[in-house]
Amino acid sequence: MDESVEHLRDEILERIGRCASESEVEQLRVDALGRKGQLTQLLRGLKELPAEDRPKVGEQLNQFRRLAEERIEQRLVSLKAEARARMLSGEKVDITLPGSRWERGRIHPLTLAMDEIIDIFLGMGFEVARGPDIEDDYHNFEALNMPKDHPARDMQDTFFVSQNRVLRTHTSPVQIRTMERRKPPLQVIAPGAVYRHDDDATHSPMFHQVEGFMVDRRITFADLKGVLTHFLRQVFREDAGVRFRPSFFPFTEPSAEVDIACVICGGKSSTSNQSSCRVCKGSGWLEILGAGMIDPEVFRFVGYDPEKVSGFAFGMGVERIAMLKFGIEDIRMFFQNDLRFLRQFR
Amino acid sequence: MKLTLNWLKEFVAFSGSPQQMAELLTMAGLEVESLAPVSSPEDQQDDWALEVAVTPNRGDCLSIQGLAREVAALRGAKLKAKATASPFAAARAEAPVKVEIRSPRCCRRYSAAVLDSVQVGASPAWMRFRLETCGIRSINNVVDVTNYVMLETGQPLHAFDLDRLGAKRIVVRQAAEIGKFVTLDEVERELAPEDLLICDGDVPVALAGIMGGRDSEVHAGTPALLLESAHFEPLTIRRTAKRLALHSEASHRFERGVDAEGTIYALDRAASLLAQVAGARPAGRVVDRYPRRAKAASILLRRQRAQDILGVELSAGEIEKILKSLGCKVQRRGKGAFQVAPPSARGDLSREADLIEEIARLRGYDKIPPTLPVARLHGERADARLRGERAMRSYLAGEGLTETIHLPFSSAELNRRFYGFHRDGAAAVAVLNPLVQESAEMRLSLLPGLIEDFKLNLAQRVKGFAGYALGKVFSLSPEGEPRERQQLAALVYGKRERTGLRVEPAPYSFLTAKGLVEGILEQVGIGERVAWTNSAVPAFLHPGQSACLELDQRTVGYVGEIHPDLSEGLSLPRYGVLELDFEGLVQYPPSQITVRSLPRFPSVERDMAVVVDESFQARRIIDWIKSLGHSLIENVEVFDHYRGANIPAGKKSLAYTISYRAEDRTLTDGEVQALHQELLSQMSGLFDAQLRG
Ligand SMILES: [Zn+2]
């Protein structure tokens, strides 16, 4: 090969390697391969060579051209990669900085607890019913087998808004109102606010209950136990201890108080020493529900034949369940709406 | 009911631990609320004190012997009887008193005995210890014995000083014209005509079944006693005790039912104890007037019915055994039925259902295995209101608002100031017996509760506050009927909180509050049906920064800043509120969603800005352009509102963006330009609006 050609090739290849930017590479491409470039000049000079040399030198020059083009492309690729790598490393963030977002509002813990309770019963095929907060004496007491002057009325200190109207002391009147309107089969829950003339760390003049009842042919006390055990194990733990013990409500018979094994000490303090657990006061059990088979008298008030249908009813305090689930000690926290408290719920 | 374990064990054998006794009673429906060791330093007694919560139906368990009967039934144990020789057995003479029951409907039985040679003094230590452990203060040996026997038998007794009964003629009657009576606590009581009195001749000496009188009380020198052991009707006692707010151990028992068959036994027991501790001797026979003997209940119990209610198999033998353990007389009636006569002490057992409960209770609730009933599919979707509330809460949480819950009470003053939708001054519902005067009415609006929260949180130096409440408000209809309605209210103040590096978001304003309302309406699905007006906003809002919402000619909401007079009055910064008649909004079915096909050709946007008078409402231009119904004008929106530099005083600048689109082709620049120019020139003429460059 002509020495000048070889020299030019080496020089161009070396210059490609030295290019520090894409524009330098492009400039070089023009200088070497462009219309007036050095290589183009050489190719143009071919016709001045002897005819027999032309094919060989031509082939050499073309090889040289292909090689230069290839190197230029390679150089461009690597320069792009270097530039991207520099850009990326220059844009590195501190991933420990806080994410930026709007603060979401919170749903009140009582609503959270209420929703959980409602959903479990909806899943079991119950419907939701509602009733007024201001109730008449008949629905709040009378039809629930609590005639005037019945000692059971003392169990519920009552707010009066007139001679005959009260702030409902429980959600049980919704039972009566629903049965007055409809015929069995019924499986209904009634969530809502209730009121008692009471105010301290464990009692609020207003709190929330979920009442529930199921009426059909041959609904039994065993069914009551099955439904409530299933419910409590969903709200608390799948293996939670549940016990039913006799109690008294004027509108159910038999009546039961339903306890779960203490969620704090796991029921252990009943077997060991007294007074070890603050929440269950050492009994190992927590009262969580009142329940029973609907009293035949109640069926008579709503015009059902107690010989043909039977049913159970239950009621629970939502605050109590929320307090146990979330470890809240003072019921008044629910109604102060301190954001430092409410923000703890998701 | 407080008792001691040793006392109980005098009547029933029990070899278990105190904890086992507590467990046994609790699981039988007699919840033991406390159990603690007690000891008497005076005579080295060690014992356990139990406190049992006795439900109102179990008056029979307000006594040691009643509880002993329960333990015996539960454990199949034998009752231990006290020696039963009556101290009055040897008495031959008539007692020196007469007894007359004039109100047999209120007093079923009145038994009385006279004792003399009484030496009133202190009770022995063992008796004082037991009484005091059971929560009864020791007075003297006579009064203490009456209390001791009441705790033991459940029969309240009263001792009169015989010398102070001048007529020695007991008359049980209603107060009628006797208007006043001084009880032994030295309080003069106003009597109602139907109150039952024990009189000595014409002189009242006791408020029957509740409390004795001051003037016939036993005192240190009393030599002779009249002991009363009577049965009074629960309702009679309850009405009087309740009206006078006078509750005693005696009235508590009479209200819950005492066994009328037990009066004589209680007199015998008291007389033998008084002989022992006060040297008393019977003076004559017991006087017993029993005009109205209760018919023993006789109840038909069907085995099938019991099985149907309880959901377990029960053998006839098991049923019989349980009922007999309670002292019932049981006779079989053919196949699968029983005729049952409960003992006289169990006045609560009168129906088949009561017996079925006893079978479950004695058998043990834990012996009834849980089953799951077959649920019927009713095919109804979860309650629509519930779904609406949940969607609303979720929307509001996303907008940064936190849910709050308040007691629904308010004061008359707050109701007058924040009257919600009751601009007509509708009456609030008054609470007749409020806990405090500040909560003497039911709220007319949810705002006062939210304002209270705002104050509380402001004290924690929050930079912003956004809370809402979804709850009921209460009012009286013109006819005086209480009404309740579910409303949604919110309070917004300051800057919405962000997490992350500090950026300053714009504070809440009228427009952000209005935006919330629009979002709520969109959520409910009735945005298009509602009209905004500022013609009659409530007085508690800033008149220039507030608006009302109307739906079918009814006000269903308001939004705006609280009137600065009110926020300053409460030393609060300025803040915005909204309140909506949630119940009124969700009663409409949400508008049907019908999807339009997506446009195939691009739209072209053109902006325009006009200078108009301050009072010009931005909406007018939009309404006008829409009213043209031009097929190529797709939409028009206002995007800027500006006062200040370059705009003359009394004027403002409004900027709109109009989007043009054809359904069947791409519009050319020239076409759009021509349309836009035409629109601008028409508009400036029509509205006296000056186009801005
Ligand atoms: Zn515990």
PDB file of N, CA, C and O in Angstrom, chain B residues 7 115 123 127 131 136-137 139-160 184 218 225-229 249-250 253 266-267 269-271 273-274 277:
ATOM      1  N   TRP B   7     -70.772 -17.610 105.724  1.00  0.00           N
ATOM      2  CA  TRP B   7     -72.211 -17.458 105.996  1.00  0.00           C
ATOM      3  C   TRP B   7     -73.001 -18.334 105.019  1.00  0.00           C
ATOM      4  O   TRP B   7     -73.895 -19.087 105.389  1.00  0.00           O
ATOM      5  N   LEU B 115     -91.872  -8.647 121.358  1.00  0.00           N
ATOM      6  CA  LEU B 115     -90.833  -9.197 122.224  1.00  0.00           C
ATOM      7  C   LEU B 115     -90.606  -8.214 123.362  1.00  0.00           C
ATOM      8  O   LEU B 115     -90.609  -7.010 123.150  1.00  0.00           O
ATOM      9  N   SER B 123     -74.033  -5.113 119.239  1.00  0.00           N
ATOM     10  CA  SER B 123     -74.090  -6.494 118.752  1.00  0.00           C
ATOM     11  C   SER B 123     -72.764  -7.179 119.002  1.00  0.00           C
ATOM     12  O   SER B 123     -71.737  -6.523 119.142  1.00  0.00           O
ATOM     13  N   MET B 127     -71.368 -10.705 114.526  1.00  0.00           N
ATOM     14  CA  MET B 127     -72.494 -10.171 113.768  1.00  0.00           C
ATOM     15  C   MET B 127     -72.112  -8.850 113.107  1.00  0.00           C
ATOM     16  O   MET B 127     -72.411  -8.613 111.933  1.00  0.00           O
ATOM     17  N   LEU B 131     -72.173  -8.058 109.091  1.00  0.00           N
ATOM     18  CA  LEU B 131     -72.978  -6.956 108.555  1.00  0.00           C
ATOM     19  C   LEU B 131     -72.085  -5.976 107.801  1.00  0.00           C
ATOM     20  O   LEU B 131     -72.401  -5.550 106.689  1.00  0.00           O
ATOM     21  N   ILE B 136     -73.391  -3.139 105.541  1.00  0.00           N
ATOM     22  CA  ILE B 136     -74.423  -2.548 106.393  1.00  0.00           C
ATOM     23  C   ILE B 136     -73.803  -2.109 107.712  1.00  0.00           C
ATOM     24  O   ILE B 136     -73.119  -2.891 108.379  1.00  0.00           O
ATOM     25  N   ARG B 137     -74.047  -0.830 108.063  1.00  0.00           N
ATOM     26  CA  ARG B 137     -73.467  -0.269 109.270  1.00  0.00           C
ATOM     27  C   ARG B 137     -74.179  -0.842 110.491  1.00  0.00           C
ATOM     28  O   ARG B 137     -75.406  -0.977 110.508  1.00  0.00           O
ATOM     29  N   ILE B 139     -75.835  -0.682 114.018  1.00  0.00           N
ATOM     30  CA  ILE B 139     -76.495   0.398 114.775  1.00  0.00           C
ATOM     31  C   ILE B 139     -76.615  -0.020 116.249  1.00  0.00           C
ATOM     32  O   ILE B 139     -76.004   0.559 117.123  1.00  0.00           O
ATOM     33  N   ASN B 140     -77.422  -1.023 116.499  1.00  0.00           N
ATOM     34  CA  ASN B 140     -77.501  -1.642 117.819  1.00  0.00           C
ATOM     35  C   ASN B 140     -77.992  -3.068 117.605  1.00  0.00           C
ATOM     36  O   ASN B 140     -78.351  -3.431 116.479  1.00  0.00           O
ATOM     37  N   ASN B 141     -77.999  -3.877 118.674  1.00  0.00           N
ATOM     38  CA  ASN B 141     -78.277  -5.291 118.469  1.00  0.00           C
ATOM     39  C   ASN B 141     -79.655  -5.549 117.855  1.00  0.00           C
ATOM     40  O   ASN B 141     -79.825  -6.463 117.059  1.00  0.00           O
ATOM     41  N   VAL B 142     -80.650  -4.692 118.169  1.00  0.00           N
ATOM     42  CA  VAL B 142     -82.004  -4.915 117.631  1.00  0.00           C
ATOM     43  C   VAL B 142     -82.037  -4.645 116.122  1.00  0.00           C
ATOM     44  O   VAL B 142     -82.449  -5.493 115.331  1.00  0.00           O
ATOM     45  N   VAL B 143     -81.595  -3.437 115.759  1.00  0.00           N
ATOM     46  CA  VAL B 143     -81.586  -3.098 114.330  1.00  0.00           C
ATOM     47  C   VAL B 143     -80.676  -4.071 113.576  1.00  0.00           C
ATOM     48  O   VAL B 143     -81.001  -4.527 112.470  1.00  0.00           O
ATOM     49  N   ASP B 144     -79.552  -4.419 114.182  1.00  0.00           N
ATOM     50  CA  ASP B 144     -78.615  -5.320 113.512  1.00  0.00           C
ATOM     51  C   ASP B 144     -79.256  -6.678 113.229  1.00  0.00           C
ATOM     52  O   ASP B 144     -79.052  -7.269 112.173  1.00  0.00           O
ATOM     53  N   VAL B 145     -80.040  -7.178 114.196  1.00  0.00           N
ATOM     54  CA  VAL B 145     -80.689  -8.479 113.966  1.00  0.00           C
ATOM     55  C   VAL B 145     -81.673  -8.384 112.800  1.00  0.00           C
ATOM     56  O   VAL B 145     -81.737  -9.272 111.955  1.00  0.00           O
ATOM     57  N   THR B 146     -82.439  -7.290 112.753  1.00  0.00           N
ATOM     58  CA  THR B 146     -83.390  -7.188 111.630  1.00  0.00           C
ATOM     59  C   THR B 146     -82.629  -7.200 110.299  1.00  0.00           C
ATOM     60  O   THR B 146     -83.049  -7.861 109.341  1.00  0.00           O
ATOM     61  N   ASN B 147     -81.509  -6.498 110.252  1.00  0.00           N
ATOM     62  CA  ASN B 147     -80.732  -6.489 109.007  1.00  0.00           C
ATOM     63  C   ASN B 147     -80.093  -7.848 108.724  1.00  0.00           C
ATOM     64  O   ASN B 147     -80.032  -8.302 107.581  1.00  0.00           O
ATOM     65  N   TYR B 148     -79.607  -8.463 109.781  1.00  0.00           N
ATOM     66  CA  TYR B 148     -78.951  -9.758 109.626  1.00  0.00           C
ATOM     67  C   TYR B 148     -79.926 -10.779 109.047  1.00  0.00           C
ATOM     68  O   TYR B 148     -79.619 -11.524 108.116  1.00  0.00           O
ATOM     69  N   VAL B 149     -81.141 -10.775 109.594  1.00  0.00           N
ATOM     70  CA  VAL B 149     -82.147 -11.731 109.114  1.00  0.00           C
ATOM     71  C   VAL B 149     -82.572 -11.389 107.692  1.00  0.00           C
ATOM     72  O   VAL B 149     -82.810 -12.274 106.869  1.00  0.00           O
ATOM     73  N   MET B 150     -82.621 -10.095 107.380  1.00  0.00           N
ATOM     74  CA  MET B 150     -82.964  -9.717 106.005  1.00  0.00           C
ATOM     75  C   MET B 150     -81.892 -10.246 105.036  1.00  0.00           C
ATOM     76  O   MET B 150     -82.226 -10.816 103.984  1.00  0.00           O
ATOM     77  N   LEU B 151     -80.617 -10.072 105.393  1.00  0.00           N
ATOM     78  CA  LEU B 151     -79.563 -10.561 104.509  1.00  0.00           C
ATOM     79  C   LEU B 151     -79.640 -12.076 104.381  1.00  0.00           C
ATOM     80  O   LEU B 151     -79.413 -12.641 103.314  1.00  0.00           O
ATOM     81  N   GLU B 152     -79.971 -12.735 105.468  1.00  0.00           N
ATOM     82  CA  GLU B 152     -79.962 -14.187 105.471  1.00  0.00           C
ATOM     83  C   GLU B 152     -81.163 -14.760 104.723  1.00  0.00           C
ATOM     84  O   GLU B 152     -81.042 -15.680 103.928  1.00  0.00           O
ATOM     85  N   THR B 153     -82.349 -14.188 104.977  1.00  0.00           N
ATOM     86  CA  THR B 153     -83.579 -14.791 104.431  1.00  0.00           C
ATOM     87  C   THR B 153     -84.145 -14.042 103.237  1.00  0.00           C
ATOM     88  O   THR B 153     -84.964 -14.583 102.504  1.00  0.00           O
ATOM     89  N   GLY B 154     -83.741 -12.785 103.062  1.00  0.00           N
ATOM     90  CA  GLY B 154     -84.325 -11.962 102.015  1.00  0.00           C
ATOM     91  C   GLY B 154     -85.587 -11.250 102.449  1.00  0.00           C
ATOM     92  O   GLY B 154     -86.160 -10.471 101.695  1.00  0.00           O
ATOM     93  N   GLN B 155     -86.056 -11.513 103.670  1.00  0.00           N
ATOM     94  CA  GLN B 155     -87.281 -10.885 104.164  1.00  0.00           C
ATOM     95  C   GLN B 155     -86.922  -9.629 104.962  1.00  0.00           C
ATOM     96  O   GLN B 155     -86.342  -9.734 106.034  1.00  0.00           O
ATOM     97  N   PRO B 156     -87.281  -8.441 104.468  1.00  0.00           N
ATOM     98  CA  PRO B 156     -87.010  -7.229 105.255  1.00  0.00           C
ATOM     99  C   PRO B 156     -87.864  -7.228 106.523  1.00  0.00           C
ATOM    100  O   PRO B 156     -89.040  -7.616 106.500  1.00  0.00           O
ATOM    101  N   LEU B 157     -87.255  -6.797 107.625  1.00  0.00           N
ATOM    102  CA  LEU B 157     -87.966  -6.711 108.906  1.00  0.00           C
ATOM    103  C   LEU B 157     -87.872  -5.278 109.396  1.00  0.00           C
ATOM    104  O   LEU B 157     -86.949  -4.554 109.057  1.00  0.00           O
ATOM    105  N   HIS B 158     -88.849  -4.893 110.211  1.00  0.00           N
ATOM    106  CA  HIS B 158     -88.721  -3.598 110.862  1.00  0.00           C
ATOM    107  C   HIS B 158     -89.085  -3.743 112.327  1.00  0.00           C
ATOM    108  O   HIS B 158     -90.043  -4.438 112.674  1.00  0.00           O
ATOM    109  N   ALA B 159     -88.295  -3.102 113.202  1.00  0.00           N
ATOM    110  CA  ALA B 159     -88.567  -3.152 114.644  1.00  0.00           C
ATOM    111  C   ALA B 159     -89.080  -1.793 115.103  1.00  0.00           C
ATOM    112  O   ALA B 159     -88.441  -0.778 114.869  1.00  0.00           O
ATOM    113  N   PHE B 160     -90.270  -1.788 115.715  1.00  0.00           N
ATOM    114  CA  PHE B 160     -90.803  -0.562 116.322  1.00  0.00           C
ATOM    115  C   PHE B 160     -90.607  -0.629 117.828  1.00  0.00           C
ATOM    116  O   PHE B 160     -90.647  -1.708 118.417  1.00  0.00           O
ATOM    117  N   LEU B 184     -86.961   8.027 109.684  1.00  0.00           N
ATOM    118  CA  LEU B 184     -85.994   7.973 110.782  1.00  0.00           C
ATOM    119  C   LEU B 184     -84.685   8.677 110.475  1.00  0.00           C
ATOM    120  O   LEU B 184     -83.870   8.910 111.353  1.00  0.00           O
ATOM    121  N   VAL B 218     -86.346   2.353 117.479  1.00  0.00           N
ATOM    122  CA  VAL B 218     -85.796   1.693 118.667  1.00  0.00           C
ATOM    123  C   VAL B 218     -84.605   2.505 119.163  1.00  0.00           C
ATOM    124  O   VAL B 218     -83.782   2.941 118.371  1.00  0.00           O
ATOM    125  N   LEU B 225     -90.473  -4.587 121.815  1.00  0.00           N
ATOM    126  CA  LEU B 225     -90.454  -4.335 120.380  1.00  0.00           C
ATOM    127  C   LEU B 225     -91.688  -4.889 119.712  1.00  0.00           C
ATOM    128  O   LEU B 225     -92.214  -5.912 120.133  1.00  0.00           O
ATOM    129  N   LEU B 226     -92.068  -4.222 118.632  1.00  0.00           N
ATOM    130  CA  LEU B 226     -92.971  -4.869 117.697  1.00  0.00           C
ATOM    131  C   LEU B 226     -92.136  -5.160 116.455  1.00  0.00           C
ATOM    132  O   LEU B 226     -91.551  -4.253 115.867  1.00  0.00           O
ATOM    133  N   LEU B 227     -92.084  -6.446 116.076  1.00  0.00           N
ATOM    134  CA  LEU B 227     -91.318  -6.825 114.879  1.00  0.00           C
ATOM    135  C   LEU B 227     -92.292  -7.017 113.736  1.00  0.00           C
ATOM    136  O   LEU B 227     -93.246  -7.779 113.846  1.00  0.00           O
ATOM    137  N   GLU B 228     -91.995  -6.317 112.632  1.00  0.00           N
ATOM    138  CA  GLU B 228     -92.856  -6.430 111.445  1.00  0.00           C
ATOM    139  C   GLU B 228     -92.161  -7.298 110.407  1.00  0.00           C
ATOM    140  O   GLU B 228     -90.986  -7.110 110.108  1.00  0.00           O
ATOM    141  N   SER B 229     -92.902  -8.260 109.855  1.00  0.00           N
ATOM    142  CA  SER B 229     -92.386  -9.095 108.772  1.00  0.00           C
ATOM    143  C   SER B 229     -93.535  -9.223 107.776  1.00  0.00           C
ATOM    144  O   SER B 229     -94.451  -9.998 107.971  1.00  0.00           O
ATOM    145  N   GLU B 249     -82.331  -0.916 101.589  1.00  0.00           N
ATOM    146  CA  GLU B 249     -82.156  -2.348 101.394  1.00  0.00           C
ATOM    147  C   GLU B 249     -83.516  -3.042 101.341  1.00  0.00           C
ATOM    148  O   GLU B 249     -83.731  -3.974 100.579  1.00  0.00           O
ATOM    149  N   ALA B 250     -84.442  -2.557 102.177  1.00  0.00           N
ATOM    150  CA  ALA B 250     -85.771  -3.163 102.206  1.00  0.00           C
ATOM    151  C   ALA B 250     -86.515  -2.898 100.903  1.00  0.00           C
ATOM    152  O   ALA B 250     -87.046  -3.818 100.275  1.00  0.00           O
ATOM    153  N   ARG B 253     -85.441  -4.901  97.934  1.00  0.00           N
ATOM    154  CA  ARG B 253     -85.944  -6.290  97.910  1.00  0.00           C
ATOM    155  C   ARG B 253     -87.433  -6.352  97.574  1.00  0.00           C
ATOM    156  O   ARG B 253     -87.858  -7.159  96.760  1.00  0.00           O
ATOM    157  N   ALA B 266     -88.939 -15.771 109.049  1.00  0.00           N
ATOM    158  CA  ALA B 266     -88.050 -14.660 109.364  1.00  0.00           C
ATOM    159  C   ALA B 266     -88.284 -14.155 110.786  1.00  0.00           C
ATOM    160  O   ALA B 266     -87.338 -13.812 111.500  1.00  0.00           O
ATOM    161  N   LEU B 267     -89.562 -14.125 111.229  1.00  0.00           N
ATOM    162  CA  LEU B 267     -89.845 -13.703 112.615  1.00  0.00           C
ATOM    163  C   LEU B 267     -89.219 -14.676 113.616  1.00  0.00           C
ATOM    164  O   LEU B 267     -88.631 -14.271 114.616  1.00  0.00           O
ATOM    165  N   ARG B 269     -86.657 -16.625 113.155  1.00  0.00           N
ATOM    166  CA  ARG B 269     -85.194 -16.508 113.123  1.00  0.00           C
ATOM    167  C   ARG B 269     -84.757 -15.255 113.888  1.00  0.00           C
ATOM    168  O   ARG B 269     -83.804 -15.295 114.673  1.00  0.00           O
ATOM    169  N   ALA B 270     -85.497 -14.147 113.676  1.00  0.00           N
ATOM    170  CA  ALA B 270     -85.136 -12.906 114.353  1.00  0.00           C
ATOM    171  C   ALA B 270     -85.335 -13.048 115.862  1.00  0.00           C
ATOM    172  O   ALA B 270     -84.498 -12.614 116.651  1.00  0.00           O
ATOM    173  N   ALA B 271     -86.432 -13.689 116.257  1.00  0.00           N
ATOM    174  CA  ALA B 271     -86.704 -13.824 117.691  1.00  0.00           C
ATOM    175  C   ALA B 271     -85.626 -14.662 118.363  1.00  0.00           C
ATOM    176  O   ALA B 271     -85.175 -14.348 119.471  1.00  0.00           O
ATOM    177  N   LEU B 273     -82.516 -14.999 117.381  1.00  0.00           N
ATOM    178  CA  LEU B 273     -81.275 -14.216 117.443  1.00  0.00           C
ATOM    179  C   LEU B 273     -81.370 -13.117 118.509  1.00  0.00           C
ATOM    180  O   LEU B 273     -80.408 -12.844 119.226  1.00  0.00           O
ATOM    181  N   LEU B 274     -82.562 -12.502 118.616  1.00  0.00           N
ATOM    182  CA  LEU B 274     -82.719 -11.442 119.621  1.00  0.00           C
ATOM    183  C   LEU B 274     -82.632 -12.021 121.038  1.00  0.00           C
ATOM    184  O   LEU B 274     -82.130 -11.366 121.944  1.00  0.00           O
ATOM    185  N   VAL B 277     -78.791 -12.373 121.470  1.00  0.00           N
ATOM    186  CA  VAL B 277     -77.906 -11.198 121.576  1.00  0.00           C
ATOM    187  C   VAL B 277     -78.519 -10.061 122.385  1.00  0.00           C
ATOM    188  O   VAL B 277     -77.813  -9.122 122.746  1.00  0.00           O
TER     189      VAL B 277
END
